[in-house]
Amino acid sequence: MFKELKKQVYLANMEIYKRGLVLYTWGNVSAIDREKQVIAIKPSGVPYEDLKPEYMVLIDIKGNIVEGNYNPSSDTKTHLVLYNKFLSIGAVVHNHSCYSTIFAQARKNIPCLGTTHADQFYGEIPVTDMISDEHIKKDYETETGNLIVRIFLEKKIDPKKMQAVLVASHGPFIWGKNIDGAVKNAVALEEIAKTALFTSALNPNITRIKQTLLDKHYLRKHGRNAYYGQ
Ligand SMILES: [Zn+2]
């Protein structure tokens, strides 16, 4: 069942591994078939070298296992909140990639300092509030998802224009309209976190990119009248 979806999710998991975004089993990718309301996600705790497309676990939108011999990723409930609340997204990536995680641990937004960032993300990458003790003890993964949704609502951020977030003291969650977009955003996020950190170190007084330049670069690729590419 859903052989193509499982294959795509397998390939995306391997892609973030090959790109150096994950060590050991510190990451997971999922994708959803919106029409059938079925999600394929990496199994929990299986090393990347041992993964196979058929090991991907199929679940429904409530998290019930539809097919699979393994338990789904321990972060599955966070992915589910994102699919349920951000209806435009088709795939979710979570990892603990080094530079993005540094910002998450420092509980700092990743400021938009240049056009590399502006080409991919419309403004600073937000960081969530700290999760409460109550939520850590009770339904931790769902509440992690709720924290993400809350920061987008509070700051009126559009999850279509900002396809990444940093969970405080944890790491990034990244998404996209489809699986290729989500993987690309995950790779880009790590690169822009790295460049932002070094830029800020080199010039601690640096200010964020001019709004007109941010608008130009983001909107020519992703805006209504986008003209970048063939
Ligand atoms: Zn994690």
PDB file of C-alpha atoms and ligand atoms in Angstrom:
ATOM      1  CA  MET A   1       0.000   0.000   0.000  1.00  0.00           C
ATOM      2  CA  PHE A   2       1.161   3.542  -0.797  1.00  0.00           C
ATOM      3  CA  LYS A   3       4.395   2.182  -2.231  1.00  0.00           C
ATOM      4  CA  GLU A   4       5.327   5.454  -3.935  1.00  0.00           C
ATOM      5  CA  LEU A   5       4.688   7.518  -0.777  1.00  0.00           C
ATOM      6  CA  LYS A   6       6.845   5.151   1.287  1.00  0.00           C
ATOM      7  CA  LYS A   7       9.602   5.267  -1.322  1.00  0.00           C
ATOM      8  CA  GLN A   8       9.580   9.083  -1.371  1.00  0.00           C
ATOM      9  CA  VAL A   9       9.709   9.269   2.417  1.00  0.00           C
ATOM     10  CA  TYR A  10      12.524   6.717   2.498  1.00  0.00           C
ATOM     11  CA  LEU A  11      14.526   8.707  -0.083  1.00  0.00           C
ATOM     12  CA  ALA A  12      13.943  11.960   1.813  1.00  0.00           C
ATOM     13  CA  ASN A  13      15.132  10.386   5.069  1.00  0.00           C
ATOM     14  CA  MET A  14      18.262   9.145   3.298  1.00  0.00           C
ATOM     15  CA  GLU A  15      18.786  12.543   1.701  1.00  0.00           C
ATOM     16  CA  ILE A  16      18.915  14.414   5.038  1.00  0.00           C
ATOM     17  CA  TYR A  17      21.272  11.721   6.311  1.00  0.00           C
ATOM     18  CA  LYS A  18      23.596  11.997   3.287  1.00  0.00           C
ATOM     19  CA  ARG A  19      23.567  15.791   3.529  1.00  0.00           C
ATOM     20  CA  GLY A  20      24.900  15.536   7.077  1.00  0.00           C
ATOM     21  CA  LEU A  21      21.811  16.876   8.825  1.00  0.00           C
ATOM     22  CA  VAL A  22      21.486  13.851  11.105  1.00  0.00           C
ATOM     23  CA  LEU A  23      23.764  11.739  13.262  1.00  0.00           C
ATOM     24  CA  TYR A  24      22.683   8.297  14.440  1.00  0.00           C
ATOM     25  CA  THR A  25      18.856   8.331  14.472  1.00  0.00           C
ATOM     26  CA  TRP A  26      18.448  12.034  15.313  1.00  0.00           C
ATOM     27  CA  GLY A  27      15.983  12.935  12.631  1.00  0.00           C
ATOM     28  CA  ASN A  28      12.810  11.933  10.840  1.00  0.00           C
ATOM     29  CA  VAL A  29      10.881  12.823   7.706  1.00  0.00           C
ATOM     30  CA  SER A  30       7.216  12.227   6.944  1.00  0.00           C
ATOM     31  CA  ALA A  31       4.883  13.052   4.061  1.00  0.00           C
ATOM     32  CA  ILE A  32       1.112  13.037   3.706  1.00  0.00           C
ATOM     33  CA  ASP A  33      -1.267  11.956   0.977  1.00  0.00           C
ATOM     34  CA  ARG A  34      -3.905  14.638   1.657  1.00  0.00           C
ATOM     35  CA  GLU A  35      -6.569  12.986  -0.460  1.00  0.00           C
ATOM     36  CA  LYS A  36      -6.324   9.631   1.298  1.00  0.00           C
ATOM     37  CA  GLN A  37      -5.354  11.191   4.659  1.00  0.00           C
ATOM     38  CA  VAL A  38      -2.442   8.780   5.040  1.00  0.00           C
ATOM     39  CA  ILE A  39       1.013   9.692   6.306  1.00  0.00           C
ATOM     40  CA  ALA A  40       4.264   7.776   5.800  1.00  0.00           C
ATOM     41  CA  ILE A  41       6.916   8.317   8.453  1.00  0.00           C
ATOM     42  CA  LYS A  42      10.302   6.931   9.438  1.00  0.00           C
ATOM     43  CA  PRO A  43      10.194   4.089  11.971  1.00  0.00           C
ATOM     44  CA  SER A  44      11.489   4.862  15.453  1.00  0.00           C
ATOM     45  CA  GLY A  45      15.125   4.122  16.305  1.00  0.00           C
ATOM     46  CA  VAL A  46      16.124   2.299  13.095  1.00  0.00           C
ATOM     47  CA  PRO A  47      19.612   3.434  11.947  1.00  0.00           C
ATOM     48  CA  TYR A  48      19.672   5.125   8.552  1.00  0.00           C
ATOM     49  CA  GLU A  49      22.078   2.528   7.110  1.00  0.00           C
ATOM     50  CA  ASP A  50      19.498  -0.168   7.805  1.00  0.00           C
ATOM     51  CA  LEU A  51      16.436   1.684   6.498  1.00  0.00           C
ATOM     52  CA  LYS A  52      14.414   0.307   3.575  1.00  0.00           C
ATOM     53  CA  PRO A  53      11.388   1.826   1.832  1.00  0.00           C
ATOM     54  CA  GLU A  54       9.145  -0.940   3.159  1.00  0.00           C
ATOM     55  CA  TYR A  55      10.106  -0.074   6.761  1.00  0.00           C
ATOM     56  CA  MET A  56       8.277   3.267   6.511  1.00  0.00           C
ATOM     57  CA  VAL A  57       5.215   3.252   8.753  1.00  0.00           C
ATOM     58  CA  LEU A  58       1.817   4.295   7.406  1.00  0.00           C
ATOM     59  CA  ILE A  59      -0.481   6.080   9.836  1.00  0.00           C
ATOM     60  CA  ASP A  60      -3.750   7.952   9.567  1.00  0.00           C
ATOM     61  CA  ILE A  61      -4.197  11.606  10.494  1.00  0.00           C
ATOM     62  CA  LYS A  62      -5.037  10.621  14.089  1.00  0.00           C
ATOM     63  CA  GLY A  63      -1.866   8.554  14.439  1.00  0.00           C
ATOM     64  CA  ASN A  64      -3.404   5.080  14.157  1.00  0.00           C
ATOM     65  CA  ILE A  65      -1.106   2.638  12.372  1.00  0.00           C
ATOM     66  CA  VAL A  66      -2.477   1.744   8.948  1.00  0.00           C
ATOM     67  CA  GLU A  67       0.432  -0.483   7.947  1.00  0.00           C
ATOM     68  CA  GLY A  68       3.896  -1.254   9.227  1.00  0.00           C
ATOM     69  CA  ASN A  69       5.940  -3.673  11.295  1.00  0.00           C
ATOM     70  CA  TYR A  70       7.722  -0.978  13.281  1.00  0.00           C
ATOM     71  CA  ASN A  71       6.636   1.765  15.655  1.00  0.00           C
ATOM     72  CA  PRO A  72       6.532   5.165  13.971  1.00  0.00           C
ATOM     73  CA  SER A  73       9.056   7.871  14.941  1.00  0.00           C
ATOM     74  CA  SER A  74       8.752   9.061  18.541  1.00  0.00           C
ATOM     75  CA  ASP A  75       8.092  12.573  17.144  1.00  0.00           C
ATOM     76  CA  THR A  76       5.051  11.399  15.175  1.00  0.00           C
ATOM     77  CA  LYS A  77       2.546  13.346  17.284  1.00  0.00           C
ATOM     78  CA  THR A  78       4.403  16.612  16.596  1.00  0.00           C
ATOM     79  CA  HIS A  79       4.219  15.882  12.853  1.00  0.00           C
ATOM     80  CA  LEU A  80       0.473  15.173  13.236  1.00  0.00           C
ATOM     81  CA  VAL A  81      -0.217  18.534  14.886  1.00  0.00           C
ATOM     82  CA  LEU A  82       1.555  20.281  12.003  1.00  0.00           C
ATOM     83  CA  TYR A  83      -0.435  18.376   9.355  1.00  0.00           C
ATOM     84  CA  ASN A  84      -3.688  19.053  11.199  1.00  0.00           C
ATOM     85  CA  LYS A  85      -3.107  22.767  11.778  1.00  0.00           C
ATOM     86  CA  PHE A  86      -1.065  23.812   8.750  1.00  0.00           C
ATOM     87  CA  LEU A  87      -3.210  22.498   5.937  1.00  0.00           C
ATOM     88  CA  SER A  88      -0.890  23.693   3.162  1.00  0.00           C
ATOM     89  CA  ILE A  89       1.974  21.402   4.116  1.00  0.00           C
ATOM     90  CA  GLY A  90       2.763  18.080   2.459  1.00  0.00           C
ATOM     91  CA  ALA A  91       5.879  16.956   4.306  1.00  0.00           C
ATOM     92  CA  VAL A  92       7.685  17.525   7.605  1.00  0.00           C
ATOM     93  CA  VAL A  93      11.376  17.177   8.497  1.00  0.00           C
ATOM     94  CA  HIS A  94      12.781  17.141  12.021  1.00  0.00           C
ATOM     95  CA  ASN A  95      16.445  16.901  12.875  1.00  0.00           C
ATOM     96  CA  HIS A  96      19.092  18.115  15.286  1.00  0.00           C
ATOM     97  CA  SER A  97      21.413  19.607  12.677  1.00  0.00           C
ATOM     98  CA  CYS A  98      24.269  21.444  14.378  1.00  0.00           C
ATOM     99  CA  TYR A  99      23.855  25.135  13.561  1.00  0.00           C
ATOM    100  CA  SER A 100      20.052  25.210  13.619  1.00  0.00           C
ATOM    101  CA  THR A 101      20.164  23.438  16.978  1.00  0.00           C
ATOM    102  CA  ILE A 102      22.653  26.014  18.312  1.00  0.00           C
ATOM    103  CA  PHE A 103      20.055  28.736  17.669  1.00  0.00           C
ATOM    104  CA  ALA A 104      17.283  26.570  19.180  1.00  0.00           C
ATOM    105  CA  GLN A 105      19.361  25.973  22.290  1.00  0.00           C
ATOM    106  CA  ALA A 106      20.317  29.652  22.557  1.00  0.00           C
ATOM    107  CA  ARG A 107      16.554  30.321  22.158  1.00  0.00           C
ATOM    108  CA  LYS A 108      17.256  32.875  19.483  1.00  0.00           C
ATOM    109  CA  ASN A 109      15.502  33.514  16.184  1.00  0.00           C
ATOM    110  CA  ILE A 110      17.724  33.124  13.130  1.00  0.00           C
ATOM    111  CA  PRO A 111      17.856  36.683  11.791  1.00  0.00           C
ATOM    112  CA  CYS A 112      17.644  37.239   8.059  1.00  0.00           C
ATOM    113  CA  LEU A 113      21.014  38.783   7.260  1.00  0.00           C
ATOM    114  CA  GLY A 114      21.339  38.199   3.533  1.00  0.00           C
ATOM    115  CA  THR A 115      19.819  37.084   0.273  1.00  0.00           C
ATOM    116  CA  THR A 116      20.667  33.379   0.698  1.00  0.00           C
ATOM    117  CA  HIS A 117      18.240  33.377   3.611  1.00  0.00           C
ATOM    118  CA  ALA A 118      15.755  35.674   1.842  1.00  0.00           C
ATOM    119  CA  ASP A 119      15.639  33.364  -1.202  1.00  0.00           C
ATOM    120  CA  GLN A 120      14.300  30.569   0.986  1.00  0.00           C
ATOM    121  CA  PHE A 121      12.564  32.016   4.063  1.00  0.00           C
ATOM    122  CA  TYR A 122      10.533  35.214   4.385  1.00  0.00           C
ATOM    123  CA  GLY A 123      12.164  36.820   7.432  1.00  0.00           C
ATOM    124  CA  GLU A 124      13.626  35.565  10.681  1.00  0.00           C
ATOM    125  CA  ILE A 125      13.157  31.911  11.633  1.00  0.00           C
ATOM    126  CA  PRO A 126      11.027  31.989  14.798  1.00  0.00           C
ATOM    127  CA  VAL A 127      11.849  30.186  18.005  1.00  0.00           C
ATOM    128  CA  THR A 128       9.083  28.836  20.243  1.00  0.00           C
ATOM    129  CA  ASP A 129       8.511  29.566  23.899  1.00  0.00           C
ATOM    130  CA  MET A 130       9.897  27.107  26.428  1.00  0.00           C
ATOM    131  CA  ILE A 131       7.671  24.102  27.002  1.00  0.00           C
ATOM    132  CA  SER A 132       6.111  23.915  30.480  1.00  0.00           C
ATOM    133  CA  ASP A 133       6.794  21.139  33.008  1.00  0.00           C
ATOM    134  CA  GLU A 134       3.149  20.130  32.800  1.00  0.00           C
ATOM    135  CA  HIS A 135       3.373  19.662  29.047  1.00  0.00           C
ATOM    136  CA  ILE A 136       6.681  17.794  29.263  1.00  0.00           C
ATOM    137  CA  LYS A 137       5.062  15.306  31.619  1.00  0.00           C
ATOM    138  CA  LYS A 138       1.794  15.027  29.700  1.00  0.00           C
ATOM    139  CA  ASP A 139       1.678  14.367  25.956  1.00  0.00           C
ATOM    140  CA  TYR A 140       5.082  15.963  25.316  1.00  0.00           C
ATOM    141  CA  GLU A 141       5.192  15.440  21.546  1.00  0.00           C
ATOM    142  CA  THR A 142       1.679  16.801  20.906  1.00  0.00           C
ATOM    143  CA  GLU A 143       2.412  19.815  23.104  1.00  0.00           C
ATOM    144  CA  THR A 144       5.632  20.431  21.166  1.00  0.00           C
ATOM    145  CA  GLY A 145       3.451  20.684  18.059  1.00  0.00           C
ATOM    146  CA  ASN A 146       1.030  22.987  19.867  1.00  0.00           C
ATOM    147  CA  LEU A 147       3.934  25.251  20.911  1.00  0.00           C
ATOM    148  CA  ILE A 148       4.919  25.590  17.253  1.00  0.00           C
ATOM    149  CA  VAL A 149       1.385  26.419  16.174  1.00  0.00           C
ATOM    150  CA  ARG A 150       1.021  28.936  19.012  1.00  0.00           C
ATOM    151  CA  ILE A 151       4.056  30.995  17.979  1.00  0.00           C
ATOM    152  CA  PHE A 152       2.753  31.164  14.388  1.00  0.00           C
ATOM    153  CA  LEU A 153      -0.661  32.345  15.598  1.00  0.00           C
ATOM    154  CA  GLU A 154       0.742  34.816  18.129  1.00  0.00           C
ATOM    155  CA  LYS A 155       3.137  36.417  15.675  1.00  0.00           C
ATOM    156  CA  LYS A 156       0.691  36.100  12.757  1.00  0.00           C
ATOM    157  CA  ILE A 157       3.262  34.175  10.722  1.00  0.00           C
ATOM    158  CA  ASP A 158       2.052  32.413   7.584  1.00  0.00           C
ATOM    159  CA  PRO A 159       3.330  28.802   7.549  1.00  0.00           C
ATOM    160  CA  LYS A 160       3.377  28.967   3.738  1.00  0.00           C
ATOM    161  CA  LYS A 161       5.936  31.792   3.822  1.00  0.00           C
ATOM    162  CA  MET A 162       7.868  30.592   6.840  1.00  0.00           C
ATOM    163  CA  GLN A 163       8.434  26.875   6.478  1.00  0.00           C
ATOM    164  CA  ALA A 164      10.664  26.312   9.491  1.00  0.00           C
ATOM    165  CA  VAL A 165      10.694  26.848  13.225  1.00  0.00           C
ATOM    166  CA  LEU A 166      13.105  26.295  16.087  1.00  0.00           C
ATOM    167  CA  VAL A 167      11.729  24.526  19.145  1.00  0.00           C
ATOM    168  CA  ALA A 168      13.394  26.087  22.195  1.00  0.00           C
ATOM    169  CA  SER A 169      16.079  23.901  23.810  1.00  0.00           C
ATOM    170  CA  HIS A 170      15.422  21.251  21.166  1.00  0.00           C
ATOM    171  CA  GLY A 171      15.909  21.764  17.433  1.00  0.00           C
ATOM    172  CA  PRO A 172      14.288  22.629  14.124  1.00  0.00           C
ATOM    173  CA  PHE A 173      11.097  21.414  12.488  1.00  0.00           C
ATOM    174  CA  ILE A 174      10.894  22.173   8.790  1.00  0.00           C
ATOM    175  CA  TRP A 175       8.134  21.618   6.249  1.00  0.00           C
ATOM    176  CA  GLY A 176       7.170  22.211   2.647  1.00  0.00           C
ATOM    177  CA  LYS A 177       4.321  21.998   0.194  1.00  0.00           C
ATOM    178  CA  ASN A 178       5.806  18.678  -0.891  1.00  0.00           C
ATOM    179  CA  ILE A 179       8.595  16.367   0.201  1.00  0.00           C
ATOM    180  CA  ASP A 180      11.286  17.814  -2.084  1.00  0.00           C
ATOM    181  CA  GLY A 181      10.473  21.301  -0.829  1.00  0.00           C
ATOM    182  CA  ALA A 182      10.668  20.208   2.816  1.00  0.00           C
ATOM    183  CA  VAL A 183      14.067  18.537   2.328  1.00  0.00           C
ATOM    184  CA  LYS A 184      15.410  21.555   0.464  1.00  0.00           C
ATOM    185  CA  ASN A 185      14.189  23.844   3.251  1.00  0.00           C
ATOM    186  CA  ALA A 186      15.911  21.637   5.851  1.00  0.00           C
ATOM    187  CA  VAL A 187      19.230  21.783   3.996  1.00  0.00           C
ATOM    188  CA  ALA A 188      18.857  25.543   3.447  1.00  0.00           C
ATOM    189  CA  LEU A 189      17.969  26.161   7.101  1.00  0.00           C
ATOM    190  CA  GLU A 190      21.194  24.568   8.302  1.00  0.00           C
ATOM    191  CA  GLU A 191      23.245  26.612   5.847  1.00  0.00           C
ATOM    192  CA  ILE A 192      21.603  29.919   6.750  1.00  0.00           C
ATOM    193  CA  ALA A 193      21.937  29.167  10.486  1.00  0.00           C
ATOM    194  CA  LYS A 194      25.652  28.618   9.945  1.00  0.00           C
ATOM    195  CA  THR A 195      26.141  31.786   7.912  1.00  0.00           C
ATOM    196  CA  ALA A 196      24.034  33.858  10.353  1.00  0.00           C
ATOM    197  CA  LEU A 197      26.105  32.657  13.305  1.00  0.00           C
ATOM    198  CA  PHE A 198      29.434  33.479  11.644  1.00  0.00           C
ATOM    199  CA  THR A 199      28.147  36.794  10.278  1.00  0.00           C
ATOM    200  CA  SER A 200      27.020  37.840  13.774  1.00  0.00           C
ATOM    201  CA  ALA A 201      30.379  36.759  15.216  1.00  0.00           C
ATOM    202  CA  LEU A 202      32.311  38.732  12.606  1.00  0.00           C
ATOM    203  CA  ASN A 203      30.142  41.790  13.061  1.00  0.00           C
ATOM    204  CA  PRO A 204      28.135  41.771  16.310  1.00  0.00           C
ATOM    205  CA  ASN A 205      26.496  45.058  15.265  1.00  0.00           C
ATOM    206  CA  ILE A 206      25.064  43.659  12.048  1.00  0.00           C
ATOM    207  CA  THR A 207      21.416  44.525  11.442  1.00  0.00           C
ATOM    208  CA  ARG A 208      18.878  42.472   9.520  1.00  0.00           C
ATOM    209  CA  ILE A 209      18.611  42.650   5.750  1.00  0.00           C
ATOM    210  CA  LYS A 210      16.813  45.673   4.283  1.00  0.00           C
ATOM    211  CA  GLN A 211      13.097  44.958   3.916  1.00  0.00           C
ATOM    212  CA  THR A 212      13.132  45.890   0.220  1.00  0.00           C
ATOM    213  CA  LEU A 213      15.942  43.405  -0.449  1.00  0.00           C
ATOM    214  CA  LEU A 214      14.164  40.692   1.556  1.00  0.00           C
ATOM    215  CA  ASP A 215      10.964  41.346  -0.394  1.00  0.00           C
ATOM    216  CA  LYS A 216      12.778  41.338  -3.717  1.00  0.00           C
ATOM    217  CA  HIS A 217      14.570  38.033  -3.153  1.00  0.00           C
ATOM    218  CA  TYR A 218      11.748  36.136  -1.485  1.00  0.00           C
ATOM    219  CA  LEU A 219       8.968  37.357  -3.728  1.00  0.00           C
ATOM    220  CA  ARG A 220      10.777  36.887  -7.052  1.00  0.00           C
ATOM    221  CA  LYS A 221      11.013  33.187  -6.164  1.00  0.00           C
ATOM    222  CA  HIS A 222       7.847  32.594  -4.148  1.00  0.00           C
ATOM    223  CA  GLY A 223       5.542  35.589  -4.659  1.00  0.00           C
ATOM    224  CA  ARG A 224       2.406  35.825  -6.759  1.00  0.00           C
ATOM    225  CA  ASN A 225       4.406  37.211  -9.673  1.00  0.00           C
ATOM    226  CA  ALA A 226       7.482  35.019  -9.187  1.00  0.00           C
ATOM    227  CA  TYR A 227       9.852  35.114 -12.137  1.00  0.00           C
ATOM    228  CA  TYR A 228      12.901  33.176 -10.896  1.00  0.00           C
ATOM    229  CA  GLY A 229      13.835  30.007 -12.826  1.00  0.00           C
ATOM    230  CA  GLN A 230      12.704  28.551 -16.142  1.00  0.00           C
TER     231      GLN A 230
HETATM  232 ZN    ZN B   1      14.182  16.007  18.313  1.00  0.00          ZN
END
